[in-house]
Short mmCIF file of C-alpha atoms and ligand atoms in Angstrom, two decimals:
data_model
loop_
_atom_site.label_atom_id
_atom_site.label_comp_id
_atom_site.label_asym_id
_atom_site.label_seq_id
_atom_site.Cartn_x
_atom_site.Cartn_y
_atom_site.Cartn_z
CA UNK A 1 10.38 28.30 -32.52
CA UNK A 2 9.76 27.12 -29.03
CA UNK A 3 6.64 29.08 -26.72
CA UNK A 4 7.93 30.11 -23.97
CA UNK A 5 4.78 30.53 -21.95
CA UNK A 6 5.42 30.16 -17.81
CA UNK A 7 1.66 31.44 -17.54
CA UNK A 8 0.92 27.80 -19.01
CA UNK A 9 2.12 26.13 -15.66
CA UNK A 10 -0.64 28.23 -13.34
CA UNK A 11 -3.44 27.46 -15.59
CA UNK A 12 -2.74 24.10 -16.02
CA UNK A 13 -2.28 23.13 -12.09
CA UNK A 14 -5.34 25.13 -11.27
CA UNK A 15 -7.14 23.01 -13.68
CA UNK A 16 -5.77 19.82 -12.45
CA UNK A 17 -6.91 20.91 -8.70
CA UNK A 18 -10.29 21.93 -10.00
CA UNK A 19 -10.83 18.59 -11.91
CA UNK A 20 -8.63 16.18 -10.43
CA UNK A 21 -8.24 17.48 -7.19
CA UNK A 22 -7.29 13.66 -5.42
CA UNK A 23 -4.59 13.26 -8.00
CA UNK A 24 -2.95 16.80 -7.38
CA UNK A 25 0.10 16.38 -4.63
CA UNK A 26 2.11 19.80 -3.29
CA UNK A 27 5.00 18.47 -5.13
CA UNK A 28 2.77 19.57 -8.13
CA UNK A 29 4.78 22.86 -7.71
CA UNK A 30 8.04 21.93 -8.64
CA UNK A 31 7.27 20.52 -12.09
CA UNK A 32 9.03 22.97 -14.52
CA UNK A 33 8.03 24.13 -17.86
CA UNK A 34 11.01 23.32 -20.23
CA UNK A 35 8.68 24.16 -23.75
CA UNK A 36 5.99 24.05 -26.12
CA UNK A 37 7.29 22.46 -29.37
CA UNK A 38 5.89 21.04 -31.94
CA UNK A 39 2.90 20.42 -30.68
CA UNK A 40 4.67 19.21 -27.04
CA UNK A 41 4.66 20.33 -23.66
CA UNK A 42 7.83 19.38 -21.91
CA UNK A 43 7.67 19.50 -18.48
CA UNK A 44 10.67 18.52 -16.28
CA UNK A 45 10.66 16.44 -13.09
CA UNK A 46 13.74 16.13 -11.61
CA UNK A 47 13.06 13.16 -9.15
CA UNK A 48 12.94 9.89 -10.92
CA UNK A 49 9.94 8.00 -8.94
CA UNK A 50 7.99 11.19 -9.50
CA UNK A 51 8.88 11.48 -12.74
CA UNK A 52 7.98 7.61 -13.41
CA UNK A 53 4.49 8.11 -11.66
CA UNK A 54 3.54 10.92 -13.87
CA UNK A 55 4.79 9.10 -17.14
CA UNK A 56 2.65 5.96 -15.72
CA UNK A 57 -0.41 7.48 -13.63
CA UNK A 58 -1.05 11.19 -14.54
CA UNK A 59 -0.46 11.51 -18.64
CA UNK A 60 -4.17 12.06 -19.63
CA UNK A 61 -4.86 14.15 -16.90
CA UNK A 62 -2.22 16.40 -17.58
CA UNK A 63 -3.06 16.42 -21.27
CA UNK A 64 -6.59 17.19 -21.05
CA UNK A 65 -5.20 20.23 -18.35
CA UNK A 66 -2.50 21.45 -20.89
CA UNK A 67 -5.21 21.48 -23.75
CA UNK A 68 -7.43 23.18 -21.50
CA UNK A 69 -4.99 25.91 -20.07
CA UNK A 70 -3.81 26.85 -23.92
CA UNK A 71 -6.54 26.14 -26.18
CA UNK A 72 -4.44 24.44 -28.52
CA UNK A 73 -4.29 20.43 -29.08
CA UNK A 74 -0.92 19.41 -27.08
CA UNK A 75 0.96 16.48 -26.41
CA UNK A 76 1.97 16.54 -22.48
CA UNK A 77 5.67 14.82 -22.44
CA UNK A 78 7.37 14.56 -18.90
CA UNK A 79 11.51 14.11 -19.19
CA UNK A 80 14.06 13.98 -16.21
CA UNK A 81 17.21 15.55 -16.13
CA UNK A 82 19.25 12.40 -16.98
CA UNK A 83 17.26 11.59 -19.77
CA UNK A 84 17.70 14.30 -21.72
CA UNK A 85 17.90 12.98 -25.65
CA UNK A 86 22.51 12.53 -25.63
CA UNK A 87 22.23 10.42 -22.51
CA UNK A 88 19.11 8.63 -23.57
CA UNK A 89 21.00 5.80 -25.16
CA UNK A 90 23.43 4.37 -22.80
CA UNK A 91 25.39 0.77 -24.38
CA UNK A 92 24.13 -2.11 -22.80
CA UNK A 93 26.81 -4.27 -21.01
CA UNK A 94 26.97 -7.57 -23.23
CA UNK A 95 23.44 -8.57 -23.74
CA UNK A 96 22.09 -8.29 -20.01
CA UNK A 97 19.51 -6.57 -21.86
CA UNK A 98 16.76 -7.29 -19.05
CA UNK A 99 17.96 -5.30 -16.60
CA UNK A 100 16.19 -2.40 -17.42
CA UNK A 101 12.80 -3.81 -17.68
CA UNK A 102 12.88 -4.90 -14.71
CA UNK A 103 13.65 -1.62 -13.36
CA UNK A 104 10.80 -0.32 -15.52
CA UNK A 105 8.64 -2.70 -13.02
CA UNK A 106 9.74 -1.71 -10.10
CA UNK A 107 6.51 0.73 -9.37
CA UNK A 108 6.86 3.08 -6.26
CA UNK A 109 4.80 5.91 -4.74
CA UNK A 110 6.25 8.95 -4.60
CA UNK A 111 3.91 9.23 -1.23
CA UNK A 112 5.51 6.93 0.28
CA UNK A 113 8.64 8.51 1.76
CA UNK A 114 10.60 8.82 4.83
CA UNK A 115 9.48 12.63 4.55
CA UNK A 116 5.64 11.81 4.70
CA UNK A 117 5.75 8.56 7.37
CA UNK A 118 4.56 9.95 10.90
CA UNK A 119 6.71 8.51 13.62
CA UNK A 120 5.15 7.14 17.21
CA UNK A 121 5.19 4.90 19.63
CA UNK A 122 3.39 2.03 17.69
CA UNK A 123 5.83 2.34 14.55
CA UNK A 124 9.21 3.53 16.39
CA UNK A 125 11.54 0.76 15.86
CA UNK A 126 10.20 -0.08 12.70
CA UNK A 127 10.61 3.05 11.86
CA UNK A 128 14.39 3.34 13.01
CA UNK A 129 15.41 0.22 11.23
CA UNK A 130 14.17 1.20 8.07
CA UNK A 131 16.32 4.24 7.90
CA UNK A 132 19.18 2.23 9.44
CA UNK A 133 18.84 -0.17 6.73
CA UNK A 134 18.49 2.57 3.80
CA UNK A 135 21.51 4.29 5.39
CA UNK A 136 23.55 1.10 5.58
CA UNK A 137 22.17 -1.82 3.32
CA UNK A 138 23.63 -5.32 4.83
CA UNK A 139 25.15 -3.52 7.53
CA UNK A 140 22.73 -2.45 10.00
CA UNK A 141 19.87 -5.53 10.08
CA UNK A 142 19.74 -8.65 7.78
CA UNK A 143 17.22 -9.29 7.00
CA UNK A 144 14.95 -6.64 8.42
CA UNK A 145 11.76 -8.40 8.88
CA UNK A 146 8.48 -5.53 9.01
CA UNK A 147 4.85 -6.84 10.32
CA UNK A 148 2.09 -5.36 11.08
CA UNK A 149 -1.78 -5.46 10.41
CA UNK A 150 -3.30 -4.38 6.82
CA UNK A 151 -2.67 -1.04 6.41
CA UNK A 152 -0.72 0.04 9.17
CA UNK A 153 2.39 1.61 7.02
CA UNK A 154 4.10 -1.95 6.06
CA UNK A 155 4.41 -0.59 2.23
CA UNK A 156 5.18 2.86 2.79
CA UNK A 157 8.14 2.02 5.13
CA UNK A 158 9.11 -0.36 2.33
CA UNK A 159 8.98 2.25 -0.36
CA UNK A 160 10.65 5.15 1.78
CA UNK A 161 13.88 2.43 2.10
CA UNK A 162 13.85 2.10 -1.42
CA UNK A 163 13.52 5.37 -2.63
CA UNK A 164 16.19 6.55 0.28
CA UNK A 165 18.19 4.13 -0.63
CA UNK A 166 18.34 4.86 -4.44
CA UNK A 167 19.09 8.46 -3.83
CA UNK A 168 22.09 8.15 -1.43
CA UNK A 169 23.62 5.09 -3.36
CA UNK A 170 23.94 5.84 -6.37
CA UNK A 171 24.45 2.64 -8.56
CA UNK A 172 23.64 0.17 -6.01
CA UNK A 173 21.33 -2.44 -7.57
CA UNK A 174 18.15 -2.17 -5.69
CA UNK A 175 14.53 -3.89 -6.44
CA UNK A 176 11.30 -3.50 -4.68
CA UNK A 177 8.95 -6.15 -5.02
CA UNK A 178 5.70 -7.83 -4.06
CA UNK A 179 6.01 -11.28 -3.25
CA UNK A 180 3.32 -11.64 -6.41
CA UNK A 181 5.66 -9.61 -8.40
CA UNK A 182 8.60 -12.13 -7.02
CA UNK A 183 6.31 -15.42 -8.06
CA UNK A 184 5.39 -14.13 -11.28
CA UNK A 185 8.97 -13.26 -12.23
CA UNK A 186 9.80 -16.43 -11.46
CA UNK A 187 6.79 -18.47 -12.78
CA UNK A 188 7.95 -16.86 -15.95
CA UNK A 189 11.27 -18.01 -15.97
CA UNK A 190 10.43 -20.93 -15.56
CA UNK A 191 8.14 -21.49 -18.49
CA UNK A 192 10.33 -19.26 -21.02
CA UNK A 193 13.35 -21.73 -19.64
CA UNK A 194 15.54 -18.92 -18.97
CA UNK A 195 16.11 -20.27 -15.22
CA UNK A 196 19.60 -19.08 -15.42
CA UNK A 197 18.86 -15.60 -16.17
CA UNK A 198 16.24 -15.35 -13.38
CA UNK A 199 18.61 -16.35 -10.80
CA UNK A 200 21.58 -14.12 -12.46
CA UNK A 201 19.50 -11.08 -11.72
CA UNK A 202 17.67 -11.92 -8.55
CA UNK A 203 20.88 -12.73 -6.89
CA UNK A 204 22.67 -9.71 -7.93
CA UNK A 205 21.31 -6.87 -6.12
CA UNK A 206 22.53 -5.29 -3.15
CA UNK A 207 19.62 -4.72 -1.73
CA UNK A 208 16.15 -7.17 -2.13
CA UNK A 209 13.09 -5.43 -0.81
CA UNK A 210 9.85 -8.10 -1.26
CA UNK A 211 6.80 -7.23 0.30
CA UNK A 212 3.74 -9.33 1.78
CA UNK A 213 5.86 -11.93 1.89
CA UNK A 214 3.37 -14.04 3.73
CA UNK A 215 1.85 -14.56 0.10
CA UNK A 216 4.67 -17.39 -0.23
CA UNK A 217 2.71 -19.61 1.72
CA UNK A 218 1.52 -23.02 -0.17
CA UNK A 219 3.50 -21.76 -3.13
CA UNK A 220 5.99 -25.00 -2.91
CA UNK A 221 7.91 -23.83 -5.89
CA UNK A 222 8.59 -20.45 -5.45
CA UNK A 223 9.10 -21.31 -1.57
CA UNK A 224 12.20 -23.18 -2.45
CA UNK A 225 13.31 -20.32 -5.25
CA UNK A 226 12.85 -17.64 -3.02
CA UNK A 227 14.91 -19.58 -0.04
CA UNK A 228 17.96 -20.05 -2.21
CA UNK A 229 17.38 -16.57 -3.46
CA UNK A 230 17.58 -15.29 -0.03
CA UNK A 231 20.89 -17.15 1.30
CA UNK A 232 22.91 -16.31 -1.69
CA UNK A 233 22.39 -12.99 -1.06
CA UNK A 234 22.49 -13.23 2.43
CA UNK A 235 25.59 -15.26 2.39
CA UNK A 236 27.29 -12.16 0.14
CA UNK A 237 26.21 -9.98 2.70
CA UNK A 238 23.23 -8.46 0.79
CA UNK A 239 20.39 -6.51 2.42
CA UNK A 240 17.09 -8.36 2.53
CA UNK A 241 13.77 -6.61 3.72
CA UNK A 242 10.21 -8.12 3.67
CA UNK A 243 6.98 -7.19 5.19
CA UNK A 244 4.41 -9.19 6.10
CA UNK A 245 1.38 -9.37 8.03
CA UNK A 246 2.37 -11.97 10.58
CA UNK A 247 5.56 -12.78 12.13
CA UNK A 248 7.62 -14.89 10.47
CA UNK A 249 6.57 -18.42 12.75
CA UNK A 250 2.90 -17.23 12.40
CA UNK A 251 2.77 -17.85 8.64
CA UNK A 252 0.49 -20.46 7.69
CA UNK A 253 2.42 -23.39 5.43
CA UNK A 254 5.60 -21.42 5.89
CA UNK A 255 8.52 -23.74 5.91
CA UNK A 256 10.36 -23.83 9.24
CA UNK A 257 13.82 -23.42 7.18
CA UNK A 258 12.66 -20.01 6.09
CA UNK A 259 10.79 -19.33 9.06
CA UNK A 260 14.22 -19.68 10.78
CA UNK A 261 15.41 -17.67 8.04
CA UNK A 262 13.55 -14.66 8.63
CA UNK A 263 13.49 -14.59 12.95
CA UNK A 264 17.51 -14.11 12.28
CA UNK A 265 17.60 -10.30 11.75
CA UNK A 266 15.63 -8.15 12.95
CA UNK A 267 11.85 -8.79 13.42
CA UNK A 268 10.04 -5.13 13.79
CA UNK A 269 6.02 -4.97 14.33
CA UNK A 270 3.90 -2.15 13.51
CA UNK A 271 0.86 -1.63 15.44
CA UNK A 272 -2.18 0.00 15.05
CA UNK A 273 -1.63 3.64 15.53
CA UNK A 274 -2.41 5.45 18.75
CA UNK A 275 -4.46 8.60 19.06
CA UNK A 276 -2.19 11.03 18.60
CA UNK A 277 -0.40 9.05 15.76
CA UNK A 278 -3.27 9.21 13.94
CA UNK A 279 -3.93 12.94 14.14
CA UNK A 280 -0.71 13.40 12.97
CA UNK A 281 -1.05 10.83 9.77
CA UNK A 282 -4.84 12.52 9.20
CA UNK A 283 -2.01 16.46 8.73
CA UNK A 284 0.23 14.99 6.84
CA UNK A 285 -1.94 13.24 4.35
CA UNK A 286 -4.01 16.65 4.10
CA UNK A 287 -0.89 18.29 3.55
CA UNK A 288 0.69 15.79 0.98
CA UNK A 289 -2.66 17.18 -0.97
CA UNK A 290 -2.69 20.75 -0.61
CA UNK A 291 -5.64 20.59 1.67
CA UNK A 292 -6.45 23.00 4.18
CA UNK A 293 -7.74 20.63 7.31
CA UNK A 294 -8.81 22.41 10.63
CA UNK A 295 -7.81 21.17 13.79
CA UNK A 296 -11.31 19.89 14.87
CA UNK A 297 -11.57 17.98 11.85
CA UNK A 298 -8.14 16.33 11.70
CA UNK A 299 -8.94 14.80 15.38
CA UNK A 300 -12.84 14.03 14.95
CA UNK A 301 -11.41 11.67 11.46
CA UNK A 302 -8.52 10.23 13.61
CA UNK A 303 -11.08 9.72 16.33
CA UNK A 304 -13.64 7.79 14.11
CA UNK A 305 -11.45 5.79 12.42
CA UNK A 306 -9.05 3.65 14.13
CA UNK A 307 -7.87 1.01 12.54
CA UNK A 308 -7.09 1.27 9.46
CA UNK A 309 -5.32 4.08 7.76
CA UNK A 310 -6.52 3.68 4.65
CA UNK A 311 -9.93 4.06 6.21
CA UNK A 312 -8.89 7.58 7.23
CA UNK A 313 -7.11 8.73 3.88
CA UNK A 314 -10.82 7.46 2.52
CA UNK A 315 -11.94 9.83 4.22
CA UNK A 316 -9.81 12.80 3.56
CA UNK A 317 -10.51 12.06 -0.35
CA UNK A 318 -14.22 12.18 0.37
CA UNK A 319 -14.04 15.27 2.55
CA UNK A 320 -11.81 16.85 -0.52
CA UNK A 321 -14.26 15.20 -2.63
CA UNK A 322 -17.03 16.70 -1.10
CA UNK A 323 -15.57 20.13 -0.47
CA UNK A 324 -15.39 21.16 -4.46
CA UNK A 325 -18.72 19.38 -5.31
CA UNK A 326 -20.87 21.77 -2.47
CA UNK A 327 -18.29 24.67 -2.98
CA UNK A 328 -18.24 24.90 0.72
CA UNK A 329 -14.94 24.73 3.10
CA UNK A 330 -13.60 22.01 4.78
CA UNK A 331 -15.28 22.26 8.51
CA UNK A 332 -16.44 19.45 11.04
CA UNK A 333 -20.33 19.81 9.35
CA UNK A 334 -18.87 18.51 5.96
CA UNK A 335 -16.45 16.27 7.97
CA UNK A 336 -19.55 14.89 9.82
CA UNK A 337 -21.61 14.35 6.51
CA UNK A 338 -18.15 13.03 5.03
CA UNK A 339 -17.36 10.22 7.59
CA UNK A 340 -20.83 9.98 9.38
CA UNK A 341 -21.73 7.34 7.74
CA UNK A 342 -18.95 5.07 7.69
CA UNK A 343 -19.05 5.88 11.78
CA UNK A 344 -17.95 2.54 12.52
CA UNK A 345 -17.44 2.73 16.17
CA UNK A 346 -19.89 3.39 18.80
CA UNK A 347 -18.31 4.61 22.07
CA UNK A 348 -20.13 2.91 25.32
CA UNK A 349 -21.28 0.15 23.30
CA UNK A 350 -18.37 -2.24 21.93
CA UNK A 351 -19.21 -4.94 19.55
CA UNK A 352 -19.25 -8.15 20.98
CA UNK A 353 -18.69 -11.49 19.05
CA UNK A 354 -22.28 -12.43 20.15
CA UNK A 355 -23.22 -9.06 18.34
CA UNK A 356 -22.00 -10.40 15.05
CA UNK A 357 -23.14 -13.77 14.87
CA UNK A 358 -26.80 -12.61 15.73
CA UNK A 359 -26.26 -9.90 12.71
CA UNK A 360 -24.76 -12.70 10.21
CA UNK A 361 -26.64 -15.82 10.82
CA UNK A 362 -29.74 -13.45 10.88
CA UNK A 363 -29.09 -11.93 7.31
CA UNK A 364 -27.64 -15.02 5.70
CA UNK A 365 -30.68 -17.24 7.38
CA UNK A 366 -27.99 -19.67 9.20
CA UNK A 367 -27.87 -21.53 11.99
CA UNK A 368 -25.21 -19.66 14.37
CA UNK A 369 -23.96 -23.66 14.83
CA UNK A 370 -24.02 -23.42 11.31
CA UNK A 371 -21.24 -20.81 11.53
CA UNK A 372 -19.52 -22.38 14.31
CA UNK A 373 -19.31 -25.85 12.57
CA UNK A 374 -16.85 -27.28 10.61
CA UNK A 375 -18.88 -27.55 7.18
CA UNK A 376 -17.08 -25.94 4.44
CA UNK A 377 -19.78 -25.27 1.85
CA UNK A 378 -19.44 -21.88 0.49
CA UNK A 379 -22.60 -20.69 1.67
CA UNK A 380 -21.62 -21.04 5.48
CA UNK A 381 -17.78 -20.64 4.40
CA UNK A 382 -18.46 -17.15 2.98
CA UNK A 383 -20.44 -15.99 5.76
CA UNK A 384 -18.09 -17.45 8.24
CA UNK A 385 -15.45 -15.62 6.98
CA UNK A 386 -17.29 -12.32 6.89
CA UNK A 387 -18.19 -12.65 10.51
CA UNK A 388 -14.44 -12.93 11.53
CA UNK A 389 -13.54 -10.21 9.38
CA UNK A 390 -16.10 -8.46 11.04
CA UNK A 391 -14.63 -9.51 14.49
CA UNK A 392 -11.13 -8.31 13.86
CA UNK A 393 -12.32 -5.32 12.76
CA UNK A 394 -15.03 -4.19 15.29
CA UNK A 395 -13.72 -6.14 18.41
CA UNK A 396 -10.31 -5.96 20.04
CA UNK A 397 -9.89 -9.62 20.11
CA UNK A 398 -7.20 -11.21 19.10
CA UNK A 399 -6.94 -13.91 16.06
CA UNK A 400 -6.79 -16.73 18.57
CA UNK A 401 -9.83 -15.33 20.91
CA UNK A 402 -11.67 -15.05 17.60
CA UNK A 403 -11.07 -18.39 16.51
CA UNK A 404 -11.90 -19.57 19.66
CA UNK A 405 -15.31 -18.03 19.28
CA UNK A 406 -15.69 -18.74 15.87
CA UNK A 407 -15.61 -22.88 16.82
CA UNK A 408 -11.95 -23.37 17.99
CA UNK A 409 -10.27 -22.34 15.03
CA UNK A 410 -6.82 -21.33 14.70
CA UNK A 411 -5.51 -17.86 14.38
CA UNK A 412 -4.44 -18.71 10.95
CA UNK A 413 -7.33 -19.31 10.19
CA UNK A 414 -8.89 -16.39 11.17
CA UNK A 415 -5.95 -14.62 9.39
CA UNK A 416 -6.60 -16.78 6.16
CA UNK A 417 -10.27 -15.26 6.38
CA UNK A 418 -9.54 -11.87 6.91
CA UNK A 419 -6.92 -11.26 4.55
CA UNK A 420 -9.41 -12.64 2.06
CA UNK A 421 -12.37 -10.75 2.46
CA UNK A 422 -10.12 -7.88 2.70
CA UNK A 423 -9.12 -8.57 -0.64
CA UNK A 424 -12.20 -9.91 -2.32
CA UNK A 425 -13.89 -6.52 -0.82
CA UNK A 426 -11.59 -4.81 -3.57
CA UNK A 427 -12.40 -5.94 -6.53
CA UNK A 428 -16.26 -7.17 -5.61
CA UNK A 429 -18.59 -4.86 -5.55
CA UNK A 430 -21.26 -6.96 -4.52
CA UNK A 431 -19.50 -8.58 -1.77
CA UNK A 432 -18.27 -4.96 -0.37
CA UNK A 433 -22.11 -3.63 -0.69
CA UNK A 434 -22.90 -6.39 1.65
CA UNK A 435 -19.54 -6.29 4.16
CA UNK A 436 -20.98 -2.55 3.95
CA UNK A 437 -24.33 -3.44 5.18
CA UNK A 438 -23.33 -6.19 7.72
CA UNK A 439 -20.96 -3.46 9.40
CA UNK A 440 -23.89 -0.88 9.71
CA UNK A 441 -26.29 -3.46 11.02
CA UNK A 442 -23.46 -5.19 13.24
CA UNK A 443 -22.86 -1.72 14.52
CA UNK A 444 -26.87 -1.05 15.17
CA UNK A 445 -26.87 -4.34 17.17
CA UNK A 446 -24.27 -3.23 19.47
CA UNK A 447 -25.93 0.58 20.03
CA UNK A 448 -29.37 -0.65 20.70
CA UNK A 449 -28.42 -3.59 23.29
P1 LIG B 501 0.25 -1.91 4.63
O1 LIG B 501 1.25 -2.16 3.55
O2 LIG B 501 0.80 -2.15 6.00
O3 LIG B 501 -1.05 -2.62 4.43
P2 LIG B 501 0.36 0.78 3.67
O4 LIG B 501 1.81 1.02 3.77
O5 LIG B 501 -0.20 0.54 2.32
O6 LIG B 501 -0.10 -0.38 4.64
O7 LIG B 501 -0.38 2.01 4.37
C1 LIG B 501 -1.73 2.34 4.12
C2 LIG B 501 -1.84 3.84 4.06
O8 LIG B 501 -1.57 4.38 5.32
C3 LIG B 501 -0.86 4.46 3.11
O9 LIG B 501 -1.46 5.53 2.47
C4 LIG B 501 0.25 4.95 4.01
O10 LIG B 501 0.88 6.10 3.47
C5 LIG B 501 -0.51 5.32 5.24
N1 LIG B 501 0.31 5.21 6.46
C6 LIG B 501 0.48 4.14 7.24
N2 LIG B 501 1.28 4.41 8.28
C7 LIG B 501 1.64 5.70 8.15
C8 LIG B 501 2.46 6.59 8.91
N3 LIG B 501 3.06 6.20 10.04
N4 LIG B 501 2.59 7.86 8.47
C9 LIG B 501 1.97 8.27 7.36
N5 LIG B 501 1.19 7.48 6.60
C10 LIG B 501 1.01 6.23 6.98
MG1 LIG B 502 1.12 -3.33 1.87
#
């Protein structure tokens, strides 16, 4: 006999925000208890990328929570309404048996909506065209070209168009993508020799959605793959969106064929977020997470941080973070400790390039002509890098002004470095400890002149 207990539900969310308070989303609330059964908790989700993030991101947490809220040793099973066990088999139609999997891969946010993406002036048309495009795949823009700066909303626009798109048309054959996920596919194929499948399912869907496309550059195989993906669909009149994080001609070793490819849609660009943008991104993140976020607070985080919005949902997590360690409400003194120290800009006294080759060449012991050379060891590379990555991120110069500085080298270039550190900082610990530092000296340099 089933236990019908809805009391489980309470106790188990307010365990989840007391222990995993980052994970915990409002949405949290609409997860229904179907049973306890044989040792199972079967909770329903009715929306399928929610349902698919719980299955993939949230299991033990929600196990440990349902053991917790009962006292009894459960298994935590999430189902959707579609799946339930009489529909769970559907017949494959003859032998495309891969199909699904690849579904299985396609991995999106349920953050990432149309619901949660804050409109303004920097993101408008962007904006517009992705709904036009997940109202009206191949009919509004093809392809619908999206870039912008690292994270300035390029993936969550992409997302909300899928998951829009997937709700309204039903059956339409739709896969999101990274431009990795693209080159591995088709790396794959290539050495399992099943060519012929790749291309049977890459060229079927109505709508193609690859992000960071620039990551196609001085990939000469998958180049050529992904342009004769791209016209068959086009020429059948499928939708095609990418992001990326330069227009399409600014994309280093991009051939001009695709180039030309991509300028013949529409080309949209993000751009960083203005002021009052940013307030509003700082509400609706704290809302997303059930977090209660004064006013004051909201604009001294969107005032801090201006450049990237990751930077600012950092700092919401910390706040939140911070909050339940010291027991103590959300107000601009925690906000202050929160963010104080990752205070990266210093009003009246802007960074200058001069700033940051002083700060680098001082702490790596180099010669600034060092930096400014063309030598290519790694132990001027590295630094090199850093300092332009530094630049872009504490200077308003453009790529090409800080190429210019950093001895007349081309915006791609700079891009190349930037997009690298950005990416090394992720997975090196070391190397972000001492980004970290740099930053907080760079930034000392620039208040004490
Ligand atoms: P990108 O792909 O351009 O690097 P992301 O889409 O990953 O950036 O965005 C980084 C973070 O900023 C995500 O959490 C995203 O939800 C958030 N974000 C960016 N723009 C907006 C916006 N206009 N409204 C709400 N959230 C945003
Ligand atoms: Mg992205």
């Amino acid at each position: 006999m089933p236990v019908v207990e809805p009391n489980v539900m309470e106790a188990l969310l307010a365990y989840l925000r007391n222990n995993y308070a980052q994970m915990c989303r409002h949405w949290f609330n609409e997860i229904e208890f179907v049973q306890i059964s044989q040792g199972t908790l079967t909770l329903l989700v009715k929306e399928q990328v929610r349902l698919k993030y719980l299955q993939r991101s949230c299991l033990n947490q929600f196990t440990e929570a349902a053991q917790a809220a009962t006292g009894k040793l459960l298994a935590v099973e999430f189902v959707g309404e579609d799946e339930r066990p009489e529909l769970a088999e559907e017949p494959h139609a003859g032998g495309v048996y891969t199909q699904p999997d690849l579904n299985e891969e396609m991995i999106l946010s349920p953050d990432y909506t149309f619901d949660s993406f804050v409109v303004g002036p920097d993101n408008r048309l962007a904006h517009a065209a992705s709904l036009a495009v997940a109202q009206k795949p191949g009919k509004a823009y093809n392809p619908f070209f999206v870039h912008g700066g690292v994270g300035l909303g390029k993936t969550h626009l992409l997302q909300a168009i899928s998951q829009m798109a997937m709700r309204m048309h039903r059956g339409m054959r739709i896969f999101y993508t990274s431009c990795n996920g693209f080159m591995t596919h088709f790396m794959e194929a290539v050495q399992a020799g099943q060519m012929a499948d790749f291309r049977h399912r890459f060229r079927n869907f109505d709508l193609l959605i690859v992000d960071d496309i620039h990551d196609l550059s001085k990939r000469g195989p998958s180049q050529e793959e992904f342009f004769h993906t791209f016209n068959s669909l086009y020429q059948a009149g499928r939708q095609i969106v990418l992001s990326s994080d330069a227009p399409p001609n600014e994309i280093p070793d991009l051939e001009e064929r695709l180039t030309s490819r991509f300028n013949c849609g529409l080309v949209a660009n993000i751009e960083r977020p203005c002021y009052e943008t940013r307030v509003a991104i700082v509400r609706s993140k704290a809302q997303m997470r059930n977090i209660e976020l004064p006013d004051d607070c909201a604009a001294y985080i969107a005032s801090r941080l201006d450049s990237n919005i990751r930077e600012m949902e950092g700092a919401i997590t910390k706040l939140q973070g911070l909050s339940l360690l010291e027991q103590a409400p959300i107000n601009m003194e925690l906000c202050k400790k929160a963010i104080g120290e990752q205070d990266t800009s210093t009003p009246g006294s802007p960074t200058t390039i001069q700033d940051i080759l002083n700060t680098i060449s001082n702490y790596y012991g180099l010669r600034i002509t060092d930096l400014l050379s063309k030598r290519r060891h790694k132990s001027i590379a590295l630094p090199r890098q850093i300092g332009m990555y530094l630049a872009r991120k504490h200077t308003r110069f453009s790529l090409g002004e800080i190429g210019g500085y950093f001895g007349g080298r081309d915006h791609t270039t700079v891009m190349h470095a930037i997009r690298s550190i950005d990416s090394r900082r992720t997975g090196d610990r070391h190397l972000d400890d001492e980004v970290r530092r740099l930053e907080e000296l760079v930034i000392q340099t620039g208040a004490s002149l």
